[in-house]
Tab-separated table of C-alpha atoms in Angstrom:
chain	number	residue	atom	x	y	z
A	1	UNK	CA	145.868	64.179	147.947
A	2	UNK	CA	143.674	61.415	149.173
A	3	UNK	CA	142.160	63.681	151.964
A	4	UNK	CA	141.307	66.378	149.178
A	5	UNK	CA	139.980	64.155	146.545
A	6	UNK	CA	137.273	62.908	149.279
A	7	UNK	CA	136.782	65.980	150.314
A	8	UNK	CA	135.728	67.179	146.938
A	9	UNK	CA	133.621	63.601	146.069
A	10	UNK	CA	131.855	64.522	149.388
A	11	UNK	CA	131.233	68.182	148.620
A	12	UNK	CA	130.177	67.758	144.813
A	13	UNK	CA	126.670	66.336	145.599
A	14	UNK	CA	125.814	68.933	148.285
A	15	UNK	CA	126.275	71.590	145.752
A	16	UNK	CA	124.584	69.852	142.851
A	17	UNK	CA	121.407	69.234	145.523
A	18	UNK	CA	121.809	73.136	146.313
A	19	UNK	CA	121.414	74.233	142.599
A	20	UNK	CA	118.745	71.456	142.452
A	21	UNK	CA	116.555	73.185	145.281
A	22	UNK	CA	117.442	76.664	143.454
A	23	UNK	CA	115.808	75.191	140.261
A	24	UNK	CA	112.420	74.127	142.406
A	25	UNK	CA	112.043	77.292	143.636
A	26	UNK	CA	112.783	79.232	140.456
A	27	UNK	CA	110.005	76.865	139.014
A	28	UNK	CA	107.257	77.604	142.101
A	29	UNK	CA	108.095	81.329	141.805
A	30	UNK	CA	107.610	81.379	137.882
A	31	UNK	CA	104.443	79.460	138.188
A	32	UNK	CA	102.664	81.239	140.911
A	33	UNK	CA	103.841	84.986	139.341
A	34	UNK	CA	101.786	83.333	135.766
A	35	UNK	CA	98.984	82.504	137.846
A	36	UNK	CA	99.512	86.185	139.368
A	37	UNK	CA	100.013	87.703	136.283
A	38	UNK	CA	96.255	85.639	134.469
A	39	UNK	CA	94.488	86.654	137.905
A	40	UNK	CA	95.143	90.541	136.939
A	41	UNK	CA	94.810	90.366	133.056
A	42	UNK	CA	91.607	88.219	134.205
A	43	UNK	CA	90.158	91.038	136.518
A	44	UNK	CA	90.853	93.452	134.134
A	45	UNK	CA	88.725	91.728	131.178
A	46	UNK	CA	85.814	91.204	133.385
A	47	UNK	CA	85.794	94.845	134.619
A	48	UNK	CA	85.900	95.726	130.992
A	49	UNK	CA	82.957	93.623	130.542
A	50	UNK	CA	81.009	94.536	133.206
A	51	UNK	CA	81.084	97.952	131.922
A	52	UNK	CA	80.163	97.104	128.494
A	53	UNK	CA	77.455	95.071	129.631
A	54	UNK	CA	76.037	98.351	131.525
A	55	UNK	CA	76.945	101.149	130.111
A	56	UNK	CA	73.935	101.855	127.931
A	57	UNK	CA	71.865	102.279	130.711
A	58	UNK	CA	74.049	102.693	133.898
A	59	UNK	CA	71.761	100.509	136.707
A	60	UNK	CA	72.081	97.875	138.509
A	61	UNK	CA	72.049	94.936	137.295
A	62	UNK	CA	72.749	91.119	136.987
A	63	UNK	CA	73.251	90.241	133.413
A	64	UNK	CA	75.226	87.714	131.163
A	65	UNK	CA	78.560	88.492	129.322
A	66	UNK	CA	80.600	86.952	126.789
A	67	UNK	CA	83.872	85.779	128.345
A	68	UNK	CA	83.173	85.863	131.898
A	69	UNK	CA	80.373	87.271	134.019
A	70	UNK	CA	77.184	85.076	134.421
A	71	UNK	CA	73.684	85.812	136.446
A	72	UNK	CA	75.068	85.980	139.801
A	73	UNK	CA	77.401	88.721	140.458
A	74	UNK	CA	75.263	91.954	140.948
A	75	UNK	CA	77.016	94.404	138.850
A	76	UNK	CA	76.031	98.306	140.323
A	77	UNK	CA	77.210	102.241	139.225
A	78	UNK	CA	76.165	104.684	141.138
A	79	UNK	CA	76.076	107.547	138.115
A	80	UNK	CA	75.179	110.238	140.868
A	81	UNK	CA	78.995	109.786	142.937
A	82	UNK	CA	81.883	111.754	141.924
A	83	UNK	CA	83.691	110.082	140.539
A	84	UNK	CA	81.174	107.305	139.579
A	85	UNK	CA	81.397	103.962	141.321
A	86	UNK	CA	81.181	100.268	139.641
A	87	UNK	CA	80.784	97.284	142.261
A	88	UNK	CA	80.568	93.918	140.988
A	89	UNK	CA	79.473	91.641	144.101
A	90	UNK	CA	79.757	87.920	143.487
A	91	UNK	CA	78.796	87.109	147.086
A	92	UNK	CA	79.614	84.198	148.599
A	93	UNK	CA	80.069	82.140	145.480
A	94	UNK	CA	79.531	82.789	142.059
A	95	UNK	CA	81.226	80.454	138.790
A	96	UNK	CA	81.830	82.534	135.571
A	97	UNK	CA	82.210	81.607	132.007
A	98	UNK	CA	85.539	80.389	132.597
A	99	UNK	CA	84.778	77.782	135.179
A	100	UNK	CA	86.403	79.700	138.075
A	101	UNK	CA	84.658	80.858	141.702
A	102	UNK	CA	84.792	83.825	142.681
A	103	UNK	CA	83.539	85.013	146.005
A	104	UNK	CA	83.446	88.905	147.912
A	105	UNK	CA	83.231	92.455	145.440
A	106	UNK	CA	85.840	94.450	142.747
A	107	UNK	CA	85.203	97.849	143.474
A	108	UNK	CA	86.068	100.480	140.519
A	109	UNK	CA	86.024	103.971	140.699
A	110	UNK	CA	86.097	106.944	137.610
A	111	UNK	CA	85.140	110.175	136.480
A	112	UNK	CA	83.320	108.390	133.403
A	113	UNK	CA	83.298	104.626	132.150
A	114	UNK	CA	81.853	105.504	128.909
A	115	UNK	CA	84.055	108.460	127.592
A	116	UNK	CA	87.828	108.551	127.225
A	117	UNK	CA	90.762	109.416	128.126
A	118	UNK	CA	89.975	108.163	131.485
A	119	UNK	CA	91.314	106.964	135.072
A	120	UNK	CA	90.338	103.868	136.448
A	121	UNK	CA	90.884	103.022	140.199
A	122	UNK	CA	90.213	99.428	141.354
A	123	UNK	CA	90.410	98.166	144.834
A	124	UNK	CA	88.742	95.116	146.533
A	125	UNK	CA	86.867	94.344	149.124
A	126	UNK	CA	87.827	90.756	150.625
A	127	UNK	CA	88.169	89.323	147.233
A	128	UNK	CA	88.766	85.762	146.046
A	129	UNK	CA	89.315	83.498	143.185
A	130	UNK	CA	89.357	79.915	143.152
A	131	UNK	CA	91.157	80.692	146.917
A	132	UNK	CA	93.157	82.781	145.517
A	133	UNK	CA	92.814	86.272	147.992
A	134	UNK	CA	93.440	89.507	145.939
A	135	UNK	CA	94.305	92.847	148.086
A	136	UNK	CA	95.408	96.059	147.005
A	137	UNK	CA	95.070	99.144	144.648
A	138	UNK	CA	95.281	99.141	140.501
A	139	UNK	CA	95.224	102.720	138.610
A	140	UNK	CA	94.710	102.780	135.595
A	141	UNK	CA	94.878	105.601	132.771
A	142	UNK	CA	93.283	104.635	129.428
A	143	UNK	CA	93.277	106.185	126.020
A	144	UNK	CA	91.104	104.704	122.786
A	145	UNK	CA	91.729	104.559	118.992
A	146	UNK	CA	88.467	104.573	118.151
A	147	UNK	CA	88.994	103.621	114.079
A	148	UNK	CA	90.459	100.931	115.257
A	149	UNK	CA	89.065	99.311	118.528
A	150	UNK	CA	92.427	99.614	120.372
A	151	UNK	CA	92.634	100.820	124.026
A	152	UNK	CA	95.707	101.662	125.383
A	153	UNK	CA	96.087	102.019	129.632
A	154	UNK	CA	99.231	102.912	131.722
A	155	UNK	CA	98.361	100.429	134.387
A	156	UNK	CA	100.025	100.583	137.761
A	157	UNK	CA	99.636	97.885	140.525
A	158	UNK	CA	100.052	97.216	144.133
A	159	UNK	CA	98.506	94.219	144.613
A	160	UNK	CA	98.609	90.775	147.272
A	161	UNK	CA	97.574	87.875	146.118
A	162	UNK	CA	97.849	84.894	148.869
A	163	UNK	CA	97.569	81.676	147.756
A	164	UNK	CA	95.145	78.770	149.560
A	165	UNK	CA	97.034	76.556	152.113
A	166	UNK	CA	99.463	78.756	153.268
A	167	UNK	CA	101.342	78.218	150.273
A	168	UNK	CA	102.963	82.407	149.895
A	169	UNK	CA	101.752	84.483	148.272
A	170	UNK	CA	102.942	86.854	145.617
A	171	UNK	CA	103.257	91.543	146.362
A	172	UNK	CA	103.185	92.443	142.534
A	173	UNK	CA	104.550	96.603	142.533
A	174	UNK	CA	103.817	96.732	138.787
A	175	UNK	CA	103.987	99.409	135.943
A	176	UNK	CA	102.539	98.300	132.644
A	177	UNK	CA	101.552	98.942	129.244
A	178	UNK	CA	98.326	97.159	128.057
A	179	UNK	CA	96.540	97.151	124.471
A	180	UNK	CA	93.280	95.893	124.497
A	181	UNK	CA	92.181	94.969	120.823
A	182	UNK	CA	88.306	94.461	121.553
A	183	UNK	CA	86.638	94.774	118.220
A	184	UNK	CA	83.256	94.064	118.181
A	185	UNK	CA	81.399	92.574	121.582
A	186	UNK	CA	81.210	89.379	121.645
A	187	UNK	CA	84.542	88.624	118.932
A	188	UNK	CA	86.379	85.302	120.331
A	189	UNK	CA	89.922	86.783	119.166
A	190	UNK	CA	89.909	89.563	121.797
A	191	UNK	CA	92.756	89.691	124.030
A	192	UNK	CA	95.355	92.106	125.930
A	193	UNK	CA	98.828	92.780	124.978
A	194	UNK	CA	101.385	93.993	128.002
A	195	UNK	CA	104.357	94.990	128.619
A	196	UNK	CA	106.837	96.280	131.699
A	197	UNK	CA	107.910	95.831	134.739
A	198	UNK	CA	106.448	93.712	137.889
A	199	UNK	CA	109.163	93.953	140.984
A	200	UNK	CA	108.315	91.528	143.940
A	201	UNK	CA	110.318	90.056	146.714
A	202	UNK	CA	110.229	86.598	147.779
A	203	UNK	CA	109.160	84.642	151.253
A	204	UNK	CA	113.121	83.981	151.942
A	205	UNK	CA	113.247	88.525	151.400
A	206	UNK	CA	115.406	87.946	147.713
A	207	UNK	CA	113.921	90.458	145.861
A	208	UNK	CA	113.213	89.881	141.720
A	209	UNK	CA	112.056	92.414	139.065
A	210	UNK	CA	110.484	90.694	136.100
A	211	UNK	CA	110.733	92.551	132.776
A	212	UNK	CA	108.652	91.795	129.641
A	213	UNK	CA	110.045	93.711	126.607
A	214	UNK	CA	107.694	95.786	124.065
A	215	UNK	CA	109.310	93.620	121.323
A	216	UNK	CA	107.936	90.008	123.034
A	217	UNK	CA	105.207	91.007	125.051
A	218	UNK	CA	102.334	88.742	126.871
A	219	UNK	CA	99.214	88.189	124.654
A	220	UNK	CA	96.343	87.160	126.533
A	221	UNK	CA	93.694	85.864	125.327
A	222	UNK	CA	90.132	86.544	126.153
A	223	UNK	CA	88.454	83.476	125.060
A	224	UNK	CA	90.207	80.986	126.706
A	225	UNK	CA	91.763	82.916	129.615
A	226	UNK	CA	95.455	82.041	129.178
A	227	UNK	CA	99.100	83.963	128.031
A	228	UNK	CA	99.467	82.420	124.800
A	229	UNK	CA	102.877	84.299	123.769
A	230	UNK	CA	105.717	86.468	124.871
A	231	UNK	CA	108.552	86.193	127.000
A	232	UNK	CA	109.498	87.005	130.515
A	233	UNK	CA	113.164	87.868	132.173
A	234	UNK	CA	113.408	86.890	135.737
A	235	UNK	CA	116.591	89.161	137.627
A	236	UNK	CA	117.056	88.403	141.266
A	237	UNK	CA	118.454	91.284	143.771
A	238	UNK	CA	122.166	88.899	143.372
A	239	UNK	CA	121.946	88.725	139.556
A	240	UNK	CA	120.411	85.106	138.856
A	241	UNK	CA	117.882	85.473	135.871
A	242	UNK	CA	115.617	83.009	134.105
A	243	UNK	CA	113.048	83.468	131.529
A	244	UNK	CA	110.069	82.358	130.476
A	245	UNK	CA	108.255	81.775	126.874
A	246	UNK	CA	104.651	81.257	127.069
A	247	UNK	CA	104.795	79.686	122.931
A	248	UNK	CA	103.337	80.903	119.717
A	249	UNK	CA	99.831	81.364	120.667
A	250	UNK	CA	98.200	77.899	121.117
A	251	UNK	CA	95.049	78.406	124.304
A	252	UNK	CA	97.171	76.628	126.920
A	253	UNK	CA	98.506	76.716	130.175
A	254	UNK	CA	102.157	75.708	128.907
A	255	UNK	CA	105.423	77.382	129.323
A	256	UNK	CA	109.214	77.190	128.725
A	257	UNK	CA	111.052	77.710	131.454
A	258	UNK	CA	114.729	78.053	130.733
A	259	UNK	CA	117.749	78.766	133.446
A	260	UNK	CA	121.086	79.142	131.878
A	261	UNK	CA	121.559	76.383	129.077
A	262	UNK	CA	119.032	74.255	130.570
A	263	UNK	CA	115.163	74.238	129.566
A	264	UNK	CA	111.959	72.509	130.418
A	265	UNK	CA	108.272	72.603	130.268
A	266	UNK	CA	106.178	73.987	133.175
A	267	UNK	CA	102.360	73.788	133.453
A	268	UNK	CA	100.340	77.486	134.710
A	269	UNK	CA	97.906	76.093	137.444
């Protein structure tokens, strides 16, 4: 009785420190799949903008938007292609609206940018953000209300993005529902509504599916470059899930991150 009582005192901490360790990386993984999931909402608003900012006249150009793109990327469409190619080519270094550096060209391809529906393919040609390397392909089929300045895309990703210092990176295999309420250019309260799937596989090969319901889904906005609401499950290949709630809409970079009964705040950097 003695033998199995220490046994158990002995064993007891070992597991605890094994759920522990479970927890961490359930936190890294939900953080760097937010920063994923920002990078792509953020490359898709300043494509958007890019094309708004030169689709009256279709040249090349370097010109200022509203959320994002400053005087140093040099935005291009050749009109005369088929389909019609946008580059946007930020160099070596170039700092947009939102504070962050990005560095090497987002290359889109279409049929038109100016009429709709429409099919959107973006690739990239060694592509960063604040070290942040993006690689991969992004199609995406759009639709417009025009009464009331809603686009609607079927958006489906393949997409690497490695993270500085050798610290993994995250293989998004995504299909996605976006609304883009625009209004008028230039309107601060523009963002992007999603929904869907994302299914990517960790560095230790566990693979996860993340699922963000029509009923909950991300709202990102445009002004302040953050997810401001909506929840996400987490479902690992062995049936652990998590979620997280990204609040009630306040412009900030906090989360709830909750795994069974227990909860706790996480910060999106």
């Amino acid at each position: 009785l003695f033998f199995a009582m220490g046994l158990m005192l002995l064993l007891t901490p070992a597991c605890q420190k094994d759920d522990s360790s479970s927890n961490d990386n359930d936190i890294i993984l939900s953080q760097q799949e937010s920063v994923a999931e920002e990078v792509m909402l953020d490359i898709d608003g300043l494509v958007d903008e890019a094309i708004d900012l030169n689709s009256g006249e279709l040249k090349s150009a370097a010109l200022e938007g509203d959320f994002y793109i400053t005087n140093c990327p040099v935005i291009t469409i050749n009109t005369q292609s088929s389909p019609q190619v946008l580059t946007i080519d930020f160099g070596t270094a170039c700092t947009g609206k939102d504070g962050k550096v990005r560095s090497g060209k987002i290359i889109v391809s279409s049929e038109s940018f100016t009429t709709f529906p429409s099919v959107r393919d973006k690739t990239f040609d060694n592509f960063y953000v604040d070290g942040k390397k993006v690689n991969g392909n992004i199609t995406k089929t759009i639709s417009k209300d025009y009464e009331n300045h809603v686009r609607t895309a079927q958006i489906s990703e393949d997409v690497t993005i490695s993270f500085p210092n050798n610290t993994g990176s995250a293989h998004r295999v995504a299909n996605l529902t976006r609304e883009y309420d625009k209004g008028m250019p230039g309107r601060s309260d523009n963002q992007i509504v999603s929904w869907g799937t994302v299914a990517f596989t960790r560095m230790s090969g566990t693979e996860v599916t993340k699922t963000v319901s029509a009923n909950d889904p991300l709202v990102f906005k445009t002004s302040c470059h953050h997810i401001v609401s909506g929840i996400i499950t987490f479902q690992t290949s062995n049936n652990h899930s998590w979620t997280i709630d990204y609040g009630n809409g306040e412009c900030d970079n906090l989360a709830t991150l909750t795994i069974g009964d227990q909860s706790r705040e996480i910060r999106i950097r």
